Short mmCIF file of C-alpha atoms and ligand atoms in Angstrom, two decimals:
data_model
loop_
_atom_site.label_atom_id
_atom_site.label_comp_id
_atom_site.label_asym_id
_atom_site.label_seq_id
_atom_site.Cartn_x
_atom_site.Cartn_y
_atom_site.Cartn_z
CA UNK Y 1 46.06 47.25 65.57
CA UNK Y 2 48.33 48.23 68.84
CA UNK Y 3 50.15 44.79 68.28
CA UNK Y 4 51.66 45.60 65.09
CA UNK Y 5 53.27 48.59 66.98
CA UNK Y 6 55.71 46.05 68.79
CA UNK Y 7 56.90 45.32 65.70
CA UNK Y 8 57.60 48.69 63.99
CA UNK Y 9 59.63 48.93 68.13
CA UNK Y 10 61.65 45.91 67.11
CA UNK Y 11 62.91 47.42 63.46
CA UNK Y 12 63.18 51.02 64.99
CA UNK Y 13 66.09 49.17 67.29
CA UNK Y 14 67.30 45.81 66.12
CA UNK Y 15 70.93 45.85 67.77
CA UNK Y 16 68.97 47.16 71.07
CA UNK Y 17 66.33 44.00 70.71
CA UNK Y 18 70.08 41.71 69.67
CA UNK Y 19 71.24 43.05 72.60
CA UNK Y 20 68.70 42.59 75.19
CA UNK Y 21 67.43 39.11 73.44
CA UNK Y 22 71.58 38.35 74.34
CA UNK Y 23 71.40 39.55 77.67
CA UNK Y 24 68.43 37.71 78.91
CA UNK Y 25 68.47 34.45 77.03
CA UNK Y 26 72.67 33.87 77.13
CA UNK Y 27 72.19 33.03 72.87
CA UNK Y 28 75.09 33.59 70.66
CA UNK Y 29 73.82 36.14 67.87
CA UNK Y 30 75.34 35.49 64.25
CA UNK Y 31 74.59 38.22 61.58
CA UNK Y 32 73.48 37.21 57.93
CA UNK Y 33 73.26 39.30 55.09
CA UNK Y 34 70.97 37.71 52.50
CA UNK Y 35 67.99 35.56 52.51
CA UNK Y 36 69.84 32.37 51.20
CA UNK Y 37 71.19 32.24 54.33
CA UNK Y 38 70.36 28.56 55.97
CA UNK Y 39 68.94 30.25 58.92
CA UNK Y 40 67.04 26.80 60.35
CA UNK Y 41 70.44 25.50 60.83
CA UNK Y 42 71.36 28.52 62.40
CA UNK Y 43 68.17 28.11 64.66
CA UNK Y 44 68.58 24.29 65.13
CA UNK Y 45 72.21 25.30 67.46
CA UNK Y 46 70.56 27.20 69.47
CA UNK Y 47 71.92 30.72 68.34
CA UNK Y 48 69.98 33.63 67.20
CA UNK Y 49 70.29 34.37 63.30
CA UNK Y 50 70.23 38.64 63.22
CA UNK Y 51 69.53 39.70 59.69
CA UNK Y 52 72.09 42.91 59.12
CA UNK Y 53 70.27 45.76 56.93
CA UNK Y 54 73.11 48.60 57.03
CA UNK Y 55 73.34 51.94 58.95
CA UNK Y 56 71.69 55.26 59.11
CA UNK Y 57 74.79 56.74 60.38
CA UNK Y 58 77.52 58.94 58.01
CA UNK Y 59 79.85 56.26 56.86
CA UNK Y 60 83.51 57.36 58.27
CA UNK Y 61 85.42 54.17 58.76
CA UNK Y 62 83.97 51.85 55.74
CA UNK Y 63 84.89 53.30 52.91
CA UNK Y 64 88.73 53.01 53.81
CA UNK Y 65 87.84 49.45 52.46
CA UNK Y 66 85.30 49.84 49.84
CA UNK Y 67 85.09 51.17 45.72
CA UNK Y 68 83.18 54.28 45.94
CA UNK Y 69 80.08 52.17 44.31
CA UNK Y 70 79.99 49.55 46.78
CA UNK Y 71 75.89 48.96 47.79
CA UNK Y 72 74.89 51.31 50.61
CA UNK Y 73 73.98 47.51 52.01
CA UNK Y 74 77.45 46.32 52.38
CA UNK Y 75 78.95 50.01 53.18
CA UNK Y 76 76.53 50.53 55.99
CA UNK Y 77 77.10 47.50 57.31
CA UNK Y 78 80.89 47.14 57.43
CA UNK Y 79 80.90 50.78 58.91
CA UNK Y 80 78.66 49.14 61.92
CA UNK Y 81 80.97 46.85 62.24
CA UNK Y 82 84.24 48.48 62.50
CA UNK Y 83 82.64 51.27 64.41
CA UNK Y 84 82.18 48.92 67.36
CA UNK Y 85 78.25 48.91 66.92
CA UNK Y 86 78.04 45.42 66.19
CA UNK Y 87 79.86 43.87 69.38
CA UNK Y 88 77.16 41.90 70.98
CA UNK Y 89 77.62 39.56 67.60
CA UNK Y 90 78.85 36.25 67.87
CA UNK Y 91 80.23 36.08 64.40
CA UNK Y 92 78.30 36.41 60.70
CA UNK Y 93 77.62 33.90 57.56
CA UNK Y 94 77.74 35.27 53.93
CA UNK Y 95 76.24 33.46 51.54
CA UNK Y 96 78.00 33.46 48.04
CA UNK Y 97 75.64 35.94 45.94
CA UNK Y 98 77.02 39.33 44.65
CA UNK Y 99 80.76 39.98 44.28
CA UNK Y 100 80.45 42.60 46.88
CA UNK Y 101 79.13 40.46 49.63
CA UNK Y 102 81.91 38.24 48.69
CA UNK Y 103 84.40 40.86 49.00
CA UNK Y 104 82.64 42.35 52.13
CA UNK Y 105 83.66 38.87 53.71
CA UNK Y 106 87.01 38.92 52.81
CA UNK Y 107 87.54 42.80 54.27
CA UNK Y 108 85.31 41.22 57.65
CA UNK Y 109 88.05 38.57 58.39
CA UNK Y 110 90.71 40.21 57.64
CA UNK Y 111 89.62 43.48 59.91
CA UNK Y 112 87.01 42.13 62.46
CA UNK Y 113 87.78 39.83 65.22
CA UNK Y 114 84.29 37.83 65.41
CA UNK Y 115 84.80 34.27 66.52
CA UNK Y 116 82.79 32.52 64.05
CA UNK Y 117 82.91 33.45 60.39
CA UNK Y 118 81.56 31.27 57.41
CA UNK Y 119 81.27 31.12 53.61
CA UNK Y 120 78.52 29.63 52.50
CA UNK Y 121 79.33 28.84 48.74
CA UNK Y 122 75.84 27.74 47.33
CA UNK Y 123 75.74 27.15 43.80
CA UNK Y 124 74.95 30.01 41.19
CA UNK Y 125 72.93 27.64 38.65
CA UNK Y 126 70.49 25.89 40.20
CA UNK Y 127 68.47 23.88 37.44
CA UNK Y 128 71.11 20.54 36.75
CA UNK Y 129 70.95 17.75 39.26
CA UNK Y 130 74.56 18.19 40.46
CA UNK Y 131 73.34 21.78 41.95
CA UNK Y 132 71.10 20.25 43.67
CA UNK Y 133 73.24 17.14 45.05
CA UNK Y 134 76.42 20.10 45.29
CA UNK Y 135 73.47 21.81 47.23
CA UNK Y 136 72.77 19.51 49.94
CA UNK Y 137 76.41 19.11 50.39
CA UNK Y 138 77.16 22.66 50.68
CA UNK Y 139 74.47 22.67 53.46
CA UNK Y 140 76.01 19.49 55.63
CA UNK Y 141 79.18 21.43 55.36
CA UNK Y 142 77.76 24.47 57.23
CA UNK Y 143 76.25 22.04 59.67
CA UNK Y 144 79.47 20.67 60.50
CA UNK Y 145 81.33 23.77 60.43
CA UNK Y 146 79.01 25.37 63.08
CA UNK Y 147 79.10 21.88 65.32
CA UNK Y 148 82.90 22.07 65.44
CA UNK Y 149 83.22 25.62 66.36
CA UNK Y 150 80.72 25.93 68.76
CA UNK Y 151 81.89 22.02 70.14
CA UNK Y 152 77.99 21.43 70.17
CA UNK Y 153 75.87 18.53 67.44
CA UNK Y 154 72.78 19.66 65.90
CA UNK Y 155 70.42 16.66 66.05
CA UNK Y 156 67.61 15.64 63.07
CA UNK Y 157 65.32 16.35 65.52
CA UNK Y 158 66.20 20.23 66.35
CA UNK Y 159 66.55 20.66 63.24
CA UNK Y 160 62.90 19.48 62.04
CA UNK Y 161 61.93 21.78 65.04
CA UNK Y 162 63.60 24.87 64.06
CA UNK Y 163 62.00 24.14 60.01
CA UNK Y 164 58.26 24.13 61.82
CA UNK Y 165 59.30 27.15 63.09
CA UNK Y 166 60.14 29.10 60.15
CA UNK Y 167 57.29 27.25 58.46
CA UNK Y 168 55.15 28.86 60.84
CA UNK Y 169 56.29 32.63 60.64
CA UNK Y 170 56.52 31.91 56.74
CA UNK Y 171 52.91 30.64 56.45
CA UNK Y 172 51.81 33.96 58.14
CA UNK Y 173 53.59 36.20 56.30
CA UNK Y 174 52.13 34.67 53.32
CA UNK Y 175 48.79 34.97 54.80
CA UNK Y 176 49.05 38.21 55.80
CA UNK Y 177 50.53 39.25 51.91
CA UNK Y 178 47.40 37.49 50.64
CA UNK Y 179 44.58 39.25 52.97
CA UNK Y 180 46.16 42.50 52.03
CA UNK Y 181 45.93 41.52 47.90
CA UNK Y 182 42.30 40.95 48.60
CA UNK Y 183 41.89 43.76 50.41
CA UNK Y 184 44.44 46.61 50.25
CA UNK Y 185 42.56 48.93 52.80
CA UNK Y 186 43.04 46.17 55.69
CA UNK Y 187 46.67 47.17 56.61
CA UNK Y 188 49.24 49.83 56.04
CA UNK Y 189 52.07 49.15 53.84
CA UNK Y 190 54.80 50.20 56.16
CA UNK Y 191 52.80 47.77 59.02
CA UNK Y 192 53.72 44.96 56.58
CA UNK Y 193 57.24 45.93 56.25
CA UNK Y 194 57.56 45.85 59.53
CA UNK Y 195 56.31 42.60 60.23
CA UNK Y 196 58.36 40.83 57.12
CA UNK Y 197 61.52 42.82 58.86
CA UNK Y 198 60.95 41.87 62.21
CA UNK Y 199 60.33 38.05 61.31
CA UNK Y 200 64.63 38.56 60.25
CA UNK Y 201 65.47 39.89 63.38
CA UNK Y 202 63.29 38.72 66.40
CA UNK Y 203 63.19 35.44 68.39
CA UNK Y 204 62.10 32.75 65.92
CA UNK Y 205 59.38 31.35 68.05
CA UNK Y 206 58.14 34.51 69.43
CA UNK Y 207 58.31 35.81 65.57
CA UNK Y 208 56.44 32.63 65.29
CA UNK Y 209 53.24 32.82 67.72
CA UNK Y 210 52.58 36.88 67.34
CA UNK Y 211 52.98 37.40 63.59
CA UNK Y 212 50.80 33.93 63.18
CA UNK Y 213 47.84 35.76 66.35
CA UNK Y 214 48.41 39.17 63.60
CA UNK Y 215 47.62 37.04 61.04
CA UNK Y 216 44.53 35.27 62.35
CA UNK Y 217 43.19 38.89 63.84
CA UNK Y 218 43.53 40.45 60.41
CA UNK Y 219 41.21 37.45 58.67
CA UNK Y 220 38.53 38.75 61.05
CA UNK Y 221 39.16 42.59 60.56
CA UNK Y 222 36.74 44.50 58.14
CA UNK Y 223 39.20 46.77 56.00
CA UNK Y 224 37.74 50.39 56.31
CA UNK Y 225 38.39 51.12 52.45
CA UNK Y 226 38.56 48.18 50.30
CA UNK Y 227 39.74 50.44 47.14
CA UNK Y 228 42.75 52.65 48.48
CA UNK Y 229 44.43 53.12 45.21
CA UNK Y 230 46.35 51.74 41.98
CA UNK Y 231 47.78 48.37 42.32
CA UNK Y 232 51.48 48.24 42.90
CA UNK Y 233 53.74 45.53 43.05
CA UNK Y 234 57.76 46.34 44.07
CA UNK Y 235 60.22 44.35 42.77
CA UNK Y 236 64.20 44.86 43.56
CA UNK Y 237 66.43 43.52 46.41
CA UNK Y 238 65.86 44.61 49.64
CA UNK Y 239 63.71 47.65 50.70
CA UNK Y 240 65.12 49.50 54.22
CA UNK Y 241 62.71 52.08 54.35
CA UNK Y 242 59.31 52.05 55.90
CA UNK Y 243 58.47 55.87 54.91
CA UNK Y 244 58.50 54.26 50.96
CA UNK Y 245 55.34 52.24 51.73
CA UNK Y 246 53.78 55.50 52.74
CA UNK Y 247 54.81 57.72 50.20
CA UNK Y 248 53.40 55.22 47.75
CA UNK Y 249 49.74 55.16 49.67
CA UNK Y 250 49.76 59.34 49.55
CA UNK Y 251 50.54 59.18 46.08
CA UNK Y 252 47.17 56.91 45.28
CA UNK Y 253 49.32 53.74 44.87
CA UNK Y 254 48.26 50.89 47.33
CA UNK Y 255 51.50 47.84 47.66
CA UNK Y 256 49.51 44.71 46.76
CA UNK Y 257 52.65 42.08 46.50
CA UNK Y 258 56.62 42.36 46.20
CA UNK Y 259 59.32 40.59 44.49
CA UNK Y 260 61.59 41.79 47.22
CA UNK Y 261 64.06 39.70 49.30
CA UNK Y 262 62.70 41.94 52.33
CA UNK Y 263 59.29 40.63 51.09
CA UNK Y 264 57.95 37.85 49.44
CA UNK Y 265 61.01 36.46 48.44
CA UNK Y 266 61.80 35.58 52.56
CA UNK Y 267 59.12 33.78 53.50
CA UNK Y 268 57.76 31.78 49.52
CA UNK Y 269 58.01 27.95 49.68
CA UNK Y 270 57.73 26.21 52.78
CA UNK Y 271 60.62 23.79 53.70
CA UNK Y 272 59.22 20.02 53.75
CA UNK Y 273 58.69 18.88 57.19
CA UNK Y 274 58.83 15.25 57.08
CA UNK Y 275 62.04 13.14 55.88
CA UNK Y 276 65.98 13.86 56.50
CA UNK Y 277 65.95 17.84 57.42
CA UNK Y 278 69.27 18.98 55.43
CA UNK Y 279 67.26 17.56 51.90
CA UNK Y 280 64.06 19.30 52.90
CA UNK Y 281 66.42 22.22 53.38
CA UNK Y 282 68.52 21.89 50.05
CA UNK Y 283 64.93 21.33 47.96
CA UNK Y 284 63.46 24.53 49.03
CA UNK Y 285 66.80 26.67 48.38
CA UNK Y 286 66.92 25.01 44.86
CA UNK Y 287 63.22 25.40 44.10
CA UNK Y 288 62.59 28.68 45.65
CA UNK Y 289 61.91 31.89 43.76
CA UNK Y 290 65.13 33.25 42.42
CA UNK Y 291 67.15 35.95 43.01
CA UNK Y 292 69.50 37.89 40.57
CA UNK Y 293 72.48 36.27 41.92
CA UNK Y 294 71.19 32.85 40.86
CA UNK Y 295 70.01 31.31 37.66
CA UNK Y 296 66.98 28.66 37.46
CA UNK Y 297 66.62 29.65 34.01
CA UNK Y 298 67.23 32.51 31.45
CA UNK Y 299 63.58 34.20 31.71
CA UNK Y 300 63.02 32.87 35.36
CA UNK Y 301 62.77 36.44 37.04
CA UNK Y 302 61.26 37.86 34.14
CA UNK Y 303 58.14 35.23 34.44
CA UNK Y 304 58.51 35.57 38.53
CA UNK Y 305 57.16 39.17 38.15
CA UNK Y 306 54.92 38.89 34.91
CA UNK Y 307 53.24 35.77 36.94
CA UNK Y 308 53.03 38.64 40.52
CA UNK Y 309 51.67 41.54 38.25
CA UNK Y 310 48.90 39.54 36.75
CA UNK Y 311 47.79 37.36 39.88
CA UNK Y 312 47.83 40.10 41.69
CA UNK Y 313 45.80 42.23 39.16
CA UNK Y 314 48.49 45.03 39.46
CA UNK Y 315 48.19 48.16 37.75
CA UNK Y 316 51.85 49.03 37.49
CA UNK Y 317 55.45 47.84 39.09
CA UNK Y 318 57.69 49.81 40.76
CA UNK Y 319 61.34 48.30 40.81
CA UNK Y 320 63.03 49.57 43.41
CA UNK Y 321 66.96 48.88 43.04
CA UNK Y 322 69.77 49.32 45.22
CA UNK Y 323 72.49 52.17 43.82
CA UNK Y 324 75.21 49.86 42.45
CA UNK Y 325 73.88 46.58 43.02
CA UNK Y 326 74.80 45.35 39.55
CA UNK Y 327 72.79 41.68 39.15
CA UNK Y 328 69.26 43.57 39.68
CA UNK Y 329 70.56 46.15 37.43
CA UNK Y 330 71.48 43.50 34.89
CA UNK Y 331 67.96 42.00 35.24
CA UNK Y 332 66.00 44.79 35.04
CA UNK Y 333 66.12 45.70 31.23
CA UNK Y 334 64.47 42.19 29.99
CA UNK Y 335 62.01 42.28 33.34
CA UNK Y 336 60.83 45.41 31.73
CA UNK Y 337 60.90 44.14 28.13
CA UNK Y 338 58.73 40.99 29.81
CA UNK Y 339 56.07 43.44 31.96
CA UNK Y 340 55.98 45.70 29.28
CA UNK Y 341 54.84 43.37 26.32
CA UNK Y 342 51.95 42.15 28.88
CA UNK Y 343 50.97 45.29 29.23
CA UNK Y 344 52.28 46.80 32.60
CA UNK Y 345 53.43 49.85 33.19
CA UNK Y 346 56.88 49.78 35.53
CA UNK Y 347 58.90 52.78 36.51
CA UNK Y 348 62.74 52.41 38.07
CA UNK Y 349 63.57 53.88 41.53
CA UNK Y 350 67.09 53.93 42.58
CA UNK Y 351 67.28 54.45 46.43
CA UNK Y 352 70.25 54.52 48.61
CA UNK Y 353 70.43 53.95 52.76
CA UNK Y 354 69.13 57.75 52.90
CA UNK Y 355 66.08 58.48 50.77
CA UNK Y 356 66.13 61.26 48.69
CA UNK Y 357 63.43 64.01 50.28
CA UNK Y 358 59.52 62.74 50.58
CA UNK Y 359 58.74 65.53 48.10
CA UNK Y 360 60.86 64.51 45.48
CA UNK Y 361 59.80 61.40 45.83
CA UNK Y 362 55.87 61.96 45.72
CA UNK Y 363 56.40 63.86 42.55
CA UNK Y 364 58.03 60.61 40.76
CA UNK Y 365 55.70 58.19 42.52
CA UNK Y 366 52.53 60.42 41.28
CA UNK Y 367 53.40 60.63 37.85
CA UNK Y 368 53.66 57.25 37.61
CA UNK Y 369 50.66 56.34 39.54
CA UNK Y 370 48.41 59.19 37.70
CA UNK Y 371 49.05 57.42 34.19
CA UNK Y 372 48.35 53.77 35.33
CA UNK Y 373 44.72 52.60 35.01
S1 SF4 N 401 68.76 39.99 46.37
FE1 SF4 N 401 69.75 38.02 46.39
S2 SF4 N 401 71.86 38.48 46.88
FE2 SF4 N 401 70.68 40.25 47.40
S3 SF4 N 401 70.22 39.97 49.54
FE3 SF4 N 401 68.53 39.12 48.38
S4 SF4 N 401 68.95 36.98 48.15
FE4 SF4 N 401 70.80 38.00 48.76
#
């Protein structure tokens, strides 16, 4: 499908799509690192929400500030930063989550000289009723904090448009996942990576209208191999690498579902779109599928991926976790304990910003994938 290559364009050169995007519509960009950013909100002001994924560059200015076993995530993309790379941004929001993003927003402040710059503190246990009031006033705060700094007021209105919005480019993304479950031959891995990636970093509305036309053109496409090999389903944080999807498929593995926050975890439950916006907002952040760096309850991720791997009929899961990003490393033990009692076979990846080479990583990804049924 030639339309899915304007997508693969747009993650092959974000900060040159940030840049033009700046150039031609005048928006203020702000970077966000994590998908419990508040991005409607973002949206609602009129400024462009650019999700920030790292750098493929050596890292010579970033780890001046940084432990040696900071995340390639928050190395890579300090290093853009203070390298001057990231100039066309307007300032950047980090949400509380890990204790390195934390600390990565301290180090920003204190060495960048973006205009706007926000914590985002949203609570860490979400299942009491005070989260979820603590919630909705964590989110008004942000409001207000953008409104004062950019001298501008977000209306009720704008901000019901910008949640139709992301409803939209979240219902297709959730369409598309679902096709490709039925029918694994329909679309390549790596095409699906690139559209979830894209929907972070392109124009909301244009996000919007082409991933929802690649969407409706898929439901009419007949898959040229319906069986294209062993279920997989990826679980781990976020996933930066396109060539992964493909390694997997040449290995006899075919990516059914994720448990990623570059995947599924972006675009699963759909922000209410009638009553007072900021509530609608608060409910789906508090009722949302989990992350590591928040707690719903003590077996909530273990259940999230048991529940994937059997609606999804998957034949194994392949976690794929960050180097040093310590609350998916704390999770995975019991996620395996949970998988494994059901029955599914999981192996554990650790990847880094660069991959190590496609051979070594076909030989890991076959063994697994030969011994699943
Ligand atoms: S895994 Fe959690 S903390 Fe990490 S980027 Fe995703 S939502 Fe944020």
């Amino acid at each position: 499908m030639n339309t899915i290559r304007q997508f693969h364009d747009v993650i092959n050169d974000s900060d040159g799509y940030a840049r033009r995007l700046k150039n031609d519509s005048g928006k203020k960009i702000l970077g966000y690192f994590c998908s419990y950013t508040p991005e409607e909100i973002i949206h609602a002001a009129g400024i462009h929400p650019l999700r920030l994924f790292g750098t493929r560059s050596a890292i010579a200015h970033a780890d001046a500030h940084l432990q040696a076993y900071s995340c390639s995530l928050v190395r890579g993309v300090l290093e853009e930063a203070l390298a001057g790379r990231l100039e066309f941004l307007d300032g950047a929001v980090f949400p509380h989550t890990c204790d390195s993003i934390q600390r990565l927003s301290d180090i920003w402040r204190l060495n960048l000289k973006f205009s706007f710059h926000s914590d985002v503190v949203l609570p860490v246990k979400l299942d009491t009723s005070s989260a979820r009031q603590y919630m909705g006033d964590v989110l008004r705060k942000f409001k207000r904090e953008l409104e004062m700094d950019l001298g501008l007021s977000i209306t009720d209105a704008q901000l019901s448009k910008s949640i139709k919005t992301f409803n939209t480019i979240k219902r297709a993304l959730g369409k598309i996942y679902r096709l490709r479950s039925a029918n694994p031959g329909l679309i390549a891995g790596a095409d699906v990576y690139a559209l979830v990636k894209s929907a972070m970093i392109m124009d909301r509305a244009d996000a919007a209208e082409k991933l929802t036309a690649v969407a409706d053109q898929l439901e009419k496409t007949k898959a040229a191999g319906a069986d294209s090999g062993k279920r997989i389903v990826l679980s781990g944080g976020l996933c930066d690498h396109a060539d992964i999807y493909s390694i997997i498929e040449k290995s006899g593995g075919a990516v059914v579902w994720d448990d990623l926050c570059t995947g599924s975890r972006y675009f699963e439950g759909l922000v209410s779109e009638g009553g007072d916006p900021i509530e609608a907002l608060a409910d789906r952040f508090t009722e949302r599928v989990v992350c590591p760096a928040k707690h719903s309850s003590i077996t909530a991720r273990g259940d999230g991926i048991v529940g994937i791997a059997k609606e999804h009929r998957a034949s194994g899961v392949i976690f794929l976790l960050l180097k040093f990003c310590d609350p998916h490393s704390f999770d995975y033990p019991y996620m395996k304990e949970m998988l494994d009692r059901e029955g599914v076979p999981s192996m554990l990846m650790e990847i880094e910003q660069d991959l190590p080479s496609e051979g070594q990583l076909s030989t890991r990804f076959e063994a697994f994938i030969e011994m699943l049924r």
